[in-house]
Short mmCIF file of C-alpha atoms in Angstrom, two decimals:
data_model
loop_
_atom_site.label_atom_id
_atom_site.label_comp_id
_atom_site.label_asym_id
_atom_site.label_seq_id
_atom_site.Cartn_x
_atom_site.Cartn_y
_atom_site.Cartn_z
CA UNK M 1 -37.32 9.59 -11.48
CA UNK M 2 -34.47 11.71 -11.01
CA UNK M 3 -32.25 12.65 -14.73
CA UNK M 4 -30.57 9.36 -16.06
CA UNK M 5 -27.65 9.75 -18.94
CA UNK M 6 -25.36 6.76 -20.10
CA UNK M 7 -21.63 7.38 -21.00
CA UNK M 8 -19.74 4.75 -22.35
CA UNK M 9 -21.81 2.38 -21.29
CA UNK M 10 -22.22 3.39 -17.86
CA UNK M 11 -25.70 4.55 -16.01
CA UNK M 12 -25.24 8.52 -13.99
CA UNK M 13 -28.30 8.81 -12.17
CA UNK M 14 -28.78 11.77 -10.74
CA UNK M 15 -30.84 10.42 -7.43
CA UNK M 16 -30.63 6.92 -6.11
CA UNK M 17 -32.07 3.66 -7.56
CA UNK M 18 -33.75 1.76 -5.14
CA UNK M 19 -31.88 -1.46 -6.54
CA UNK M 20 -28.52 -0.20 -7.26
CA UNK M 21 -25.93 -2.12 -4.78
CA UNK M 22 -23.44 0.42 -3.89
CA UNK M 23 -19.86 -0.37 -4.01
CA UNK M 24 -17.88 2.61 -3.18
CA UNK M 25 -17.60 6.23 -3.11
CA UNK M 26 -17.39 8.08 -6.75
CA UNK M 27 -15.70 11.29 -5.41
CA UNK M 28 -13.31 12.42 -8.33
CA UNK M 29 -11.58 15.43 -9.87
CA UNK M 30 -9.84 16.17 -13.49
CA UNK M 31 -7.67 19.28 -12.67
CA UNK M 32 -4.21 19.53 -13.44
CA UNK M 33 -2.56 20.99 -16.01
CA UNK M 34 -4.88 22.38 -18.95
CA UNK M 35 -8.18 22.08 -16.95
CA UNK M 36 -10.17 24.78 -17.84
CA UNK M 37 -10.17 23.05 -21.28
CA UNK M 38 -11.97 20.34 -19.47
CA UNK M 39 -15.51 19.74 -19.40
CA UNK M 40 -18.33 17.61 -18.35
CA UNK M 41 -17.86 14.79 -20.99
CA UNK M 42 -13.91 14.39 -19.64
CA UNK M 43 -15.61 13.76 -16.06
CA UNK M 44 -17.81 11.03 -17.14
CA UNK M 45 -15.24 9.76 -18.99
CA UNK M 46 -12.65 9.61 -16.41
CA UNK M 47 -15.57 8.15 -13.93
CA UNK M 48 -16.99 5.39 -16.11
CA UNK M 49 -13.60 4.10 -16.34
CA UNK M 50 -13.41 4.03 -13.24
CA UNK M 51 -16.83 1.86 -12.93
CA UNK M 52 -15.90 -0.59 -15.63
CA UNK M 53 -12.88 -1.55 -13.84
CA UNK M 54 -14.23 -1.96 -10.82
CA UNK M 55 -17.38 -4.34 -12.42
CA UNK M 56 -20.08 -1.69 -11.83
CA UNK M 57 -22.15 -0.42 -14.35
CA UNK M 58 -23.48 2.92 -13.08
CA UNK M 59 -23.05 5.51 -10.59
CA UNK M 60 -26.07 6.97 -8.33
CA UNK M 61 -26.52 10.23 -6.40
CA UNK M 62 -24.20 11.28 -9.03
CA UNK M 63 -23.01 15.48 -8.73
CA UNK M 64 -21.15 17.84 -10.61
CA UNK M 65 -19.55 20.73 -10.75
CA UNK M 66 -16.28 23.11 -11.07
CA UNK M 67 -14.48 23.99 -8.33
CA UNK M 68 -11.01 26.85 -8.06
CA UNK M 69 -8.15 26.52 -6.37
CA UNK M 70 -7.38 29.99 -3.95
CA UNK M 71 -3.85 30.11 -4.63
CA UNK M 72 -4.35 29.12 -8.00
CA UNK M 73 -6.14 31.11 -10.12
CA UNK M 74 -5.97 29.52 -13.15
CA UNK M 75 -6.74 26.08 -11.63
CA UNK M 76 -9.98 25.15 -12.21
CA UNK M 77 -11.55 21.38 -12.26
CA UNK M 78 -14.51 19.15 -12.82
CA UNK M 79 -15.59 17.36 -9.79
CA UNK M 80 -17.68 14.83 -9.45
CA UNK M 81 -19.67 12.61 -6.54
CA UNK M 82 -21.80 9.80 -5.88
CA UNK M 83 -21.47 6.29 -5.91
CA UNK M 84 -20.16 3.71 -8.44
CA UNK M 85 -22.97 1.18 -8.32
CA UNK M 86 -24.18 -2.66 -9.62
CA UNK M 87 -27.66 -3.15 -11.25
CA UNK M 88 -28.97 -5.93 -12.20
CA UNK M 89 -28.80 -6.48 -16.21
CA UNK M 90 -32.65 -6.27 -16.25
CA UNK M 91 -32.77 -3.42 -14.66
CA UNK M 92 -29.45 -2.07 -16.53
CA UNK M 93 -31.44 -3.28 -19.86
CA UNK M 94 -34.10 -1.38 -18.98
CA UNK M 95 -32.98 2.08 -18.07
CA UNK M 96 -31.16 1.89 -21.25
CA UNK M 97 -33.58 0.81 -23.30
CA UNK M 98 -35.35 4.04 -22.51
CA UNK M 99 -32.54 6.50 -23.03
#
């Protein structure tokens, strides 16, 4: 199974789950102003959110990584991808039950 972690409640599965209903596209980015003090933790943070209001509870195929701006050098951000996601609450229970 591909690596599971759970942040703030929320299921990022790095690789799909053969149950996991697929809502919409989890394609985000924290950038702006004081981003290279960012890090990994901000992402999930700012993409579980992002889940909980939307009444998912975990995101699959999920990616990260930094990316630069060109012009600006200083700009760097956290992106992430996948997509936020519905399991069922045994299957939910289950993953983290194991974590």
């Amino acid at each position: 199974m591909a690596f599971v972690t759970s942040f703030y409640g929320v299921i990022f599965i790095e690789g799909d789950h053969p149950r996991a209903v697929k809502r919409f596209s989890a394609d985000t980015r924290v950038g702006g102003f004081g981003a290279q003090l960012k890090n990994l933790n901000d992402l999930k943070a700012q993409m579980a959110n992002t889940a909980i209001a939307n009444g998912c509870n975990c995101v699959v195929n999920f990616t990260y990584g930094q990316k630069s701006k060109v012009i600006a050098i200083d700009d760097v951000a956290f992106v992430g991808g996948g997509y936020y996601a519905q399991l069922s609450q045994e299957d939910y229970n289950s993953i983290i039950s194991k974590l």
